[in-house]
mmCIF file of C-alpha atoms in Angstrom:
data_model
loop_
_atom_site.group_PDB
_atom_site.id
_atom_site.type_symbol
_atom_site.label_atom_id
_atom_site.label_comp_id
_atom_site.label_asym_id
_atom_site.label_seq_id
_atom_site.Cartn_x
_atom_site.Cartn_y
_atom_site.Cartn_z
ATOM 1 C CA UNK A 1 -79.189 -46.929 9.711
ATOM 2 C CA UNK A 2 -76.965 -49.622 8.253
ATOM 3 C CA UNK A 3 -74.357 -48.476 5.779
ATOM 4 C CA UNK A 4 -74.892 -49.962 2.304
ATOM 5 C CA UNK A 5 -72.004 -51.708 0.655
ATOM 6 C CA UNK A 6 -70.339 -49.517 -1.926
ATOM 7 C CA UNK A 7 -72.915 -46.755 -2.101
ATOM 8 C CA UNK A 8 -75.411 -48.553 -4.299
ATOM 9 C CA UNK A 9 -78.571 -47.544 -2.435
ATOM 10 C CA UNK A 10 -78.134 -43.787 -2.780
ATOM 11 C CA UNK A 11 -77.251 -43.909 -6.471
ATOM 12 C CA UNK A 12 -80.121 -46.288 -7.323
ATOM 13 C CA UNK A 13 -82.602 -44.027 -5.571
ATOM 14 C CA UNK A 14 -81.270 -41.006 -7.479
ATOM 15 C CA UNK A 15 -81.738 -42.833 -10.771
ATOM 16 C CA UNK A 16 -85.275 -43.900 -9.820
ATOM 17 C CA UNK A 17 -86.201 -40.302 -9.073
ATOM 18 C CA UNK A 18 -84.725 -39.034 -12.347
ATOM 19 C CA UNK A 19 -82.030 -37.060 -10.562
ATOM 20 C CA UNK A 20 -79.051 -38.530 -12.402
ATOM 21 C CA UNK A 21 -79.612 -36.010 -15.194
ATOM 22 C CA UNK A 22 -79.976 -33.015 -12.868
ATOM 23 C CA UNK A 23 -78.398 -29.777 -14.032
ATOM 24 C CA UNK A 24 -75.165 -28.752 -12.343
ATOM 25 C CA UNK A 25 -74.247 -25.110 -11.839
ATOM 26 C CA UNK A 26 -70.468 -24.627 -12.212
ATOM 27 C CA UNK A 27 -70.688 -21.189 -10.552
ATOM 28 C CA UNK A 28 -72.355 -22.582 -7.432
ATOM 29 C CA UNK A 29 -69.885 -25.463 -7.276
ATOM 30 C CA UNK A 30 -66.950 -23.072 -7.726
ATOM 31 C CA UNK A 31 -68.059 -20.843 -4.854
ATOM 32 C CA UNK A 32 -65.814 -22.891 -2.560
ATOM 33 C CA UNK A 33 -63.189 -23.700 -5.175
ATOM 34 C CA UNK A 34 -60.164 -23.421 -2.919
ATOM 35 C CA UNK A 35 -61.247 -25.756 -0.094
ATOM 36 C CA UNK A 36 -62.569 -28.223 -2.689
ATOM 37 C CA UNK A 37 -59.230 -28.108 -4.526
ATOM 38 C CA UNK A 38 -57.005 -29.112 -1.620
ATOM 39 C CA UNK A 39 -58.061 -32.805 -1.479
ATOM 40 C CA UNK A 40 -57.468 -33.092 -5.226
ATOM 41 C CA UNK A 41 -53.939 -31.764 -4.798
ATOM 42 C CA UNK A 42 -53.328 -34.158 -1.897
ATOM 43 C CA UNK A 43 -54.483 -37.066 -4.054
ATOM 44 C CA UNK A 44 -52.391 -35.949 -7.007
ATOM 45 C CA UNK A 45 -49.288 -35.685 -4.816
ATOM 46 C CA UNK A 46 -49.592 -39.366 -3.901
ATOM 47 C CA UNK A 47 -49.414 -40.549 -7.531
ATOM 48 C CA UNK A 48 -45.967 -41.788 -8.501
ATOM 49 C CA UNK A 49 -45.932 -41.523 -12.289
ATOM 50 C CA UNK A 50 -43.041 -39.888 -14.138
ATOM 51 C CA UNK A 51 -44.207 -39.840 -17.745
ATOM 52 C CA UNK A 52 -47.707 -41.241 -18.223
ATOM 53 C CA UNK A 53 -48.950 -41.329 -21.798
ATOM 54 C CA UNK A 54 -52.705 -41.574 -21.188
ATOM 55 C CA UNK A 55 -54.432 -39.861 -18.249
ATOM 56 C CA UNK A 56 -58.177 -39.645 -17.600
ATOM 57 C CA UNK A 57 -60.095 -37.567 -15.057
ATOM 58 C CA UNK A 58 -63.399 -39.318 -14.343
ATOM 59 C CA UNK A 59 -66.088 -36.892 -13.204
ATOM 60 C CA UNK A 60 -63.959 -33.905 -14.178
ATOM 61 C CA UNK A 61 -66.595 -31.246 -13.443
ATOM 62 C CA UNK A 62 -65.488 -27.755 -14.524
ATOM 63 C CA UNK A 63 -62.024 -29.035 -15.453
ATOM 64 C CA UNK A 64 -59.955 -27.047 -12.954
ATOM 65 C CA UNK A 65 -58.294 -30.204 -11.611
ATOM 66 C CA UNK A 66 -58.031 -31.765 -15.078
ATOM 67 C CA UNK A 67 -55.979 -28.804 -16.226
ATOM 68 C CA UNK A 68 -53.656 -29.325 -13.259
ATOM 69 C CA UNK A 69 -53.160 -32.939 -14.344
ATOM 70 C CA UNK A 70 -52.157 -31.619 -17.769
ATOM 71 C CA UNK A 71 -49.742 -29.136 -16.181
ATOM 72 C CA UNK A 72 -48.103 -31.912 -14.188
ATOM 73 C CA UNK A 73 -47.790 -34.207 -17.221
ATOM 74 C CA UNK A 74 -47.727 -31.843 -20.222
ATOM 75 C CA UNK A 75 -46.726 -34.580 -22.660
ATOM 76 C CA UNK A 76 -49.621 -36.835 -21.687
ATOM 77 C CA UNK A 77 -52.918 -37.192 -23.505
ATOM 78 C CA UNK A 78 -55.327 -35.982 -20.817
ATOM 79 C CA UNK A 79 -59.069 -36.638 -21.090
ATOM 80 C CA UNK A 80 -61.780 -35.258 -18.833
ATOM 81 C CA UNK A 81 -65.017 -37.239 -18.576
ATOM 82 C CA UNK A 82 -68.312 -35.881 -17.248
ATOM 83 C CA UNK A 83 -72.022 -36.300 -17.952
ATOM 84 C CA UNK A 84 -73.058 -32.723 -17.146
ATOM 85 C CA UNK A 85 -73.372 -30.465 -20.222
ATOM 86 C CA UNK A 86 -72.999 -27.414 -17.973
ATOM 87 C CA UNK A 87 -69.782 -28.684 -16.408
ATOM 88 C CA UNK A 88 -68.349 -29.742 -19.771
ATOM 89 C CA UNK A 89 -69.117 -26.336 -21.277
ATOM 90 C CA UNK A 90 -67.270 -24.671 -18.406
ATOM 91 C CA UNK A 91 -64.375 -27.116 -18.680
ATOM 92 C CA UNK A 92 -63.938 -26.617 -22.431
ATOM 93 C CA UNK A 93 -64.012 -22.854 -21.989
ATOM 94 C CA UNK A 94 -60.967 -23.202 -19.730
ATOM 95 C CA UNK A 95 -58.805 -24.675 -22.491
ATOM 96 C CA UNK A 96 -55.516 -26.077 -21.291
ATOM 97 C CA UNK A 97 -54.889 -28.704 -23.953
ATOM 98 C CA UNK A 98 -57.350 -31.206 -22.438
ATOM 99 C CA UNK A 99 -59.881 -33.290 -24.375
ATOM 100 C CA UNK A 100 -63.304 -33.385 -22.724
ATOM 101 C CA UNK A 101 -65.893 -36.076 -23.462
ATOM 102 C CA UNK A 102 -69.472 -36.678 -22.400
ATOM 103 C CA UNK A 103 -69.620 -39.934 -20.478
ATOM 104 C CA UNK A 104 -71.408 -41.696 -17.630
ATOM 105 C CA UNK A 105 -68.869 -42.446 -14.899
ATOM 106 C CA UNK A 106 -70.513 -45.784 -14.165
ATOM 107 C CA UNK A 107 -70.288 -46.985 -17.769
ATOM 108 C CA UNK A 108 -67.441 -45.091 -19.463
ATOM 109 C CA UNK A 109 -64.722 -47.219 -21.044
ATOM 110 C CA UNK A 110 -61.234 -46.050 -21.984
ATOM 111 C CA UNK A 111 -60.336 -46.793 -25.592
ATOM 112 C CA UNK A 112 -56.894 -48.046 -24.533
ATOM 113 C CA UNK A 113 -55.201 -48.823 -21.201
ATOM 114 C CA UNK A 114 -54.619 -45.765 -19.029
ATOM 115 C CA UNK A 115 -51.454 -44.901 -17.158
ATOM 116 C CA UNK A 116 -53.390 -42.796 -14.635
ATOM 117 C CA UNK A 117 -57.117 -42.994 -13.939
ATOM 118 C CA UNK A 118 -57.960 -40.124 -11.599
ATOM 119 C CA UNK A 119 -61.278 -39.292 -9.957
ATOM 120 C CA UNK A 120 -61.769 -36.533 -7.403
ATOM 121 C CA UNK A 121 -65.031 -36.121 -5.448
ATOM 122 C CA UNK A 122 -67.151 -37.852 -8.080
ATOM 123 C CA UNK A 123 -67.550 -41.611 -7.633
ATOM 124 C CA UNK A 124 -69.754 -41.240 -4.552
ATOM 125 C CA UNK A 125 -72.493 -40.319 -7.046
ATOM 126 C CA UNK A 126 -72.305 -43.795 -8.569
ATOM 127 C CA UNK A 127 -73.483 -47.097 -7.129
ATOM 128 C CA UNK A 128 -72.375 -50.721 -7.202
ATOM 129 C CA UNK A 129 -68.816 -49.977 -6.082
ATOM 130 C CA UNK A 130 -68.186 -53.687 -5.679
ATOM 131 C CA UNK A 131 -68.335 -53.955 -9.479
ATOM 132 C CA UNK A 132 -67.262 -50.440 -10.424
ATOM 133 C CA UNK A 133 -63.865 -50.295 -8.730
ATOM 134 C CA UNK A 134 -62.494 -53.587 -10.149
ATOM 135 C CA UNK A 135 -63.674 -52.441 -13.584
ATOM 136 C CA UNK A 136 -61.883 -49.107 -13.200
ATOM 137 C CA UNK A 137 -58.664 -50.789 -12.082
ATOM 138 C CA UNK A 138 -58.893 -53.114 -15.063
ATOM 139 C CA UNK A 139 -58.806 -50.066 -17.366
ATOM 140 C CA UNK A 140 -55.378 -49.168 -15.975
ATOM 141 C CA UNK A 141 -52.280 -50.497 -17.713
ATOM 142 C CA UNK A 142 -49.950 -52.768 -15.720
ATOM 143 C CA UNK A 143 -47.845 -50.472 -13.553
ATOM 144 C CA UNK A 144 -50.418 -47.699 -13.908
ATOM 145 C CA UNK A 145 -52.379 -46.019 -11.132
ATOM 146 C CA UNK A 146 -56.001 -45.681 -10.089
ATOM 147 C CA UNK A 147 -56.354 -42.642 -7.793
ATOM 148 C CA UNK A 148 -59.710 -41.809 -6.199
ATOM 149 C CA UNK A 149 -60.961 -39.363 -3.579
ATOM 150 C CA UNK A 150 -64.540 -39.460 -2.322
ATOM 151 C CA UNK A 151 -66.330 -37.447 0.361
ATOM 152 C CA UNK A 152 -66.879 -39.651 3.411
ATOM 153 C CA UNK A 153 -68.785 -37.121 5.448
ATOM 154 C CA UNK A 154 -72.284 -38.485 5.112
ATOM 155 C CA UNK A 155 -72.528 -39.308 8.816
ATOM 156 C CA UNK A 156 -71.949 -35.634 9.736
ATOM 157 C CA UNK A 157 -74.582 -33.097 10.769
ATOM 158 C CA UNK A 158 -74.538 -31.491 7.314
ATOM 159 C CA UNK A 159 -76.012 -34.726 5.950
ATOM 160 C CA UNK A 160 -77.899 -36.186 8.926
ATOM 161 C CA UNK A 161 -79.845 -32.940 9.270
ATOM 162 C CA UNK A 162 -80.570 -33.076 5.552
ATOM 163 C CA UNK A 163 -82.201 -36.471 6.123
ATOM 164 C CA UNK A 164 -84.160 -35.123 9.098
ATOM 165 C CA UNK A 165 -85.453 -32.150 7.106
ATOM 166 C CA UNK A 166 -86.300 -34.450 4.192
ATOM 167 C CA UNK A 167 -88.516 -36.528 6.483
ATOM 168 C CA UNK A 168 -90.105 -33.583 8.294
ATOM 169 C CA UNK A 169 -92.581 -32.213 5.781
ATOM 170 C CA UNK A 170 -95.134 -33.042 3.091
ATOM 171 C CA UNK A 171 -92.212 -33.669 0.727
ATOM 172 C CA UNK A 172 -91.062 -36.707 2.700
ATOM 173 C CA UNK A 173 -92.152 -39.293 0.117
ATOM 174 C CA UNK A 174 -90.150 -37.491 -2.561
ATOM 175 C CA UNK A 175 -87.055 -36.597 -0.557
ATOM 176 C CA UNK A 176 -86.597 -39.299 2.071
ATOM 177 C CA UNK A 177 -85.376 -41.917 -0.458
ATOM 178 C CA UNK A 178 -82.776 -39.421 -1.711
ATOM 179 C CA UNK A 179 -81.422 -38.570 1.724
ATOM 180 C CA UNK A 180 -79.574 -41.855 2.360
ATOM 181 C CA UNK A 181 -76.441 -40.836 4.215
ATOM 182 C CA UNK A 182 -73.866 -43.479 3.343
ATOM 183 C CA UNK A 183 -73.105 -43.697 -0.399
ATOM 184 C CA UNK A 184 -69.445 -44.528 0.377
ATOM 185 C CA UNK A 185 -68.441 -47.719 2.201
ATOM 186 C CA UNK A 186 -65.856 -48.035 4.966
ATOM 187 C CA UNK A 187 -62.142 -48.312 4.044
ATOM 188 C CA UNK A 188 -61.896 -52.098 4.673
ATOM 189 C CA UNK A 189 -64.524 -52.646 1.964
ATOM 190 C CA UNK A 190 -62.262 -51.034 -0.644
ATOM 191 C CA UNK A 191 -59.180 -52.776 0.705
ATOM 192 C CA UNK A 192 -60.795 -56.207 0.339
ATOM 193 C CA UNK A 193 -61.977 -55.252 -3.128
ATOM 194 C CA UNK A 194 -58.716 -53.896 -4.527
ATOM 195 C CA UNK A 195 -55.870 -55.546 -2.605
ATOM 196 C CA UNK A 196 -56.102 -58.880 -4.499
ATOM 197 C CA UNK A 197 -56.037 -56.986 -7.806
ATOM 198 C CA UNK A 198 -53.336 -54.410 -7.030
ATOM 199 C CA UNK A 199 -49.560 -54.572 -6.902
ATOM 200 C CA UNK A 200 -49.599 -51.761 -4.324
ATOM 201 C CA UNK A 201 -52.474 -50.109 -2.465
ATOM 202 C CA UNK A 202 -52.722 -47.100 -0.179
ATOM 203 C CA UNK A 203 -55.988 -46.142 1.550
ATOM 204 C CA UNK A 204 -56.370 -43.298 4.018
ATOM 205 C CA UNK A 205 -58.816 -40.766 5.366
ATOM 206 C CA UNK A 206 -58.322 -37.087 6.119
ATOM 207 C CA UNK A 207 -60.673 -34.736 7.932
ATOM 208 C CA UNK A 208 -60.270 -31.184 6.664
ATOM 209 C CA UNK A 209 -61.400 -28.241 8.758
ATOM 210 C CA UNK A 210 -62.793 -25.757 6.260
ATOM 211 C CA UNK A 211 -63.082 -22.175 7.482
ATOM 212 C CA UNK A 212 -66.053 -20.645 5.687
ATOM 213 C CA UNK A 213 -67.325 -17.086 5.416
ATOM 214 C CA UNK A 214 -70.793 -15.704 4.892
ATOM 215 C CA UNK A 215 -74.282 -16.236 6.259
ATOM 216 C CA UNK A 216 -74.936 -19.920 7.016
ATOM 217 C CA UNK A 217 -72.222 -21.007 4.552
ATOM 218 C CA UNK A 218 -72.631 -24.754 5.156
ATOM 219 C CA UNK A 219 -75.970 -24.511 3.359
ATOM 220 C CA UNK A 220 -74.270 -22.800 0.438
ATOM 221 C CA UNK A 221 -71.617 -25.557 0.448
ATOM 222 C CA UNK A 222 -74.174 -28.377 0.293
ATOM 223 C CA UNK A 223 -76.210 -26.597 -2.383
ATOM 224 C CA UNK A 224 -73.253 -27.136 -4.712
ATOM 225 C CA UNK A 225 -73.129 -30.886 -4.027
ATOM 226 C CA UNK A 226 -75.150 -33.124 -1.686
ATOM 227 C CA UNK A 227 -78.276 -30.965 -1.578
ATOM 228 C CA UNK A 228 -78.619 -30.823 -5.361
ATOM 229 C CA UNK A 229 -80.570 -34.079 -5.902
ATOM 230 C CA UNK A 230 -83.117 -33.077 -3.280
ATOM 231 C CA UNK A 231 -83.618 -29.584 -4.660
ATOM 232 C CA UNK A 232 -83.830 -30.946 -8.198
ATOM 233 C CA UNK A 233 -86.557 -33.372 -7.116
ATOM 234 C CA UNK A 234 -88.656 -30.407 -5.931
ATOM 235 C CA UNK A 235 -88.308 -28.276 -9.067
ATOM 236 C CA UNK A 236 -92.004 -28.682 -9.790
ATOM 237 C CA UNK A 237 -92.996 -27.630 -6.269
ATOM 238 C CA UNK A 238 -91.288 -24.318 -5.469
ATOM 239 C CA UNK A 239 -93.365 -23.952 -2.286
ATOM 240 C CA UNK A 240 -92.055 -27.289 -0.984
ATOM 241 C CA UNK A 241 -88.555 -26.464 -2.197
ATOM 242 C CA UNK A 242 -88.457 -23.159 -0.317
ATOM 243 C CA UNK A 243 -89.973 -24.639 2.844
ATOM 244 C CA UNK A 244 -87.619 -27.625 2.849
ATOM 245 C CA UNK A 245 -84.599 -25.393 2.284
ATOM 246 C CA UNK A 246 -85.679 -23.059 5.104
ATOM 247 C CA UNK A 247 -86.109 -26.030 7.458
ATOM 248 C CA UNK A 248 -82.700 -27.423 6.551
ATOM 249 C CA UNK A 249 -81.053 -23.990 6.857
ATOM 250 C CA UNK A 250 -82.454 -23.491 10.360
ATOM 251 C CA UNK A 251 -81.137 -26.895 11.462
ATOM 252 C CA UNK A 252 -77.718 -26.182 9.946
ATOM 253 C CA UNK A 253 -77.503 -22.730 11.536
ATOM 254 C CA UNK A 254 -77.896 -24.340 14.952
ATOM 255 C CA UNK A 255 -75.408 -27.147 14.234
ATOM 256 C CA UNK A 256 -72.723 -24.934 12.656
ATOM 257 C CA UNK A 257 -72.892 -21.580 14.464
ATOM 258 C CA UNK A 258 -70.444 -18.833 13.513
ATOM 259 C CA UNK A 259 -67.371 -18.422 15.703
ATOM 260 C CA UNK A 260 -66.509 -15.208 17.535
ATOM 261 C CA UNK A 261 -64.725 -13.919 14.421
ATOM 262 C CA UNK A 262 -67.749 -14.564 12.221
ATOM 263 C CA UNK A 263 -66.245 -17.602 10.487
ATOM 264 C CA UNK A 264 -67.956 -20.996 10.356
ATOM 265 C CA UNK A 265 -66.022 -24.238 10.764
ATOM 266 C CA UNK A 266 -66.958 -27.227 8.607
ATOM 267 C CA UNK A 267 -65.140 -30.474 9.452
ATOM 268 C CA UNK A 268 -65.174 -32.604 6.309
ATOM 269 C CA UNK A 269 -63.874 -36.160 6.057
ATOM 270 C CA UNK A 270 -62.641 -37.670 2.790
ATOM 271 C CA UNK A 271 -61.555 -41.147 1.707
ATOM 272 C CA UNK A 272 -58.506 -41.616 -0.561
ATOM 273 C CA UNK A 273 -57.551 -44.691 -2.593
ATOM 274 C CA UNK A 274 -54.390 -45.088 -4.657
ATOM 275 C CA UNK A 275 -53.881 -48.473 -6.314
ATOM 276 C CA UNK A 276 -51.082 -49.503 -8.644
ATOM 277 C CA UNK A 277 -51.990 -52.308 -10.972
#
């Protein structure tokens, strides 16, 4: 399968299927809070900003990372942006001196230039990266920073087996369009896009080896993220939903068997972009 440029195919298919408005469960997402947090901290550590005035977290989710941005820059005006009512409710309950707003990541506009525009594990849900990323960088003040981390693991068994299971049953017409595996482009795509517009640009990839506990934990991991659009599309067919999930779980169990100590290893690759305007 050819990789689409900038992730547009996956996001367009989600919108066509009505999945963009799917409900998010903060508790499910938070089940693996610690391994999900580490890439955000690695991205934050690469931002060189002493005293930013305006900071935004695009796709802030439950706000745990947004609150860390506020702790790092306590004098800054920090805004978290998300389109999920469930995530925003959880984020606001956490307090921390952050302002949270309901906004579509693909269309949100800052009211004034930002000193730091941060996005952790969110922009892979959007499409048209060839237009989105220049627009995001343009929202950053001169000398400010755009910092983005996106999962780049869609070639891995956790996702390829999802596509196989999606095509293996009577649900194939519903699920197959949602199981595109490459919503994020390769690093050179983002370099060519941002280098002419940035004063300084750093792009890198890291593969984390997450050590997970529990019964078939990779399924539980994907249920908090990549599997959600597919399960949401089958809400009206619980028989299909259960059968698809059982098929996927069996494939994942074989691909990610527990080690001798009972732990399961999940290699997970992520793409990082830090651009100074």
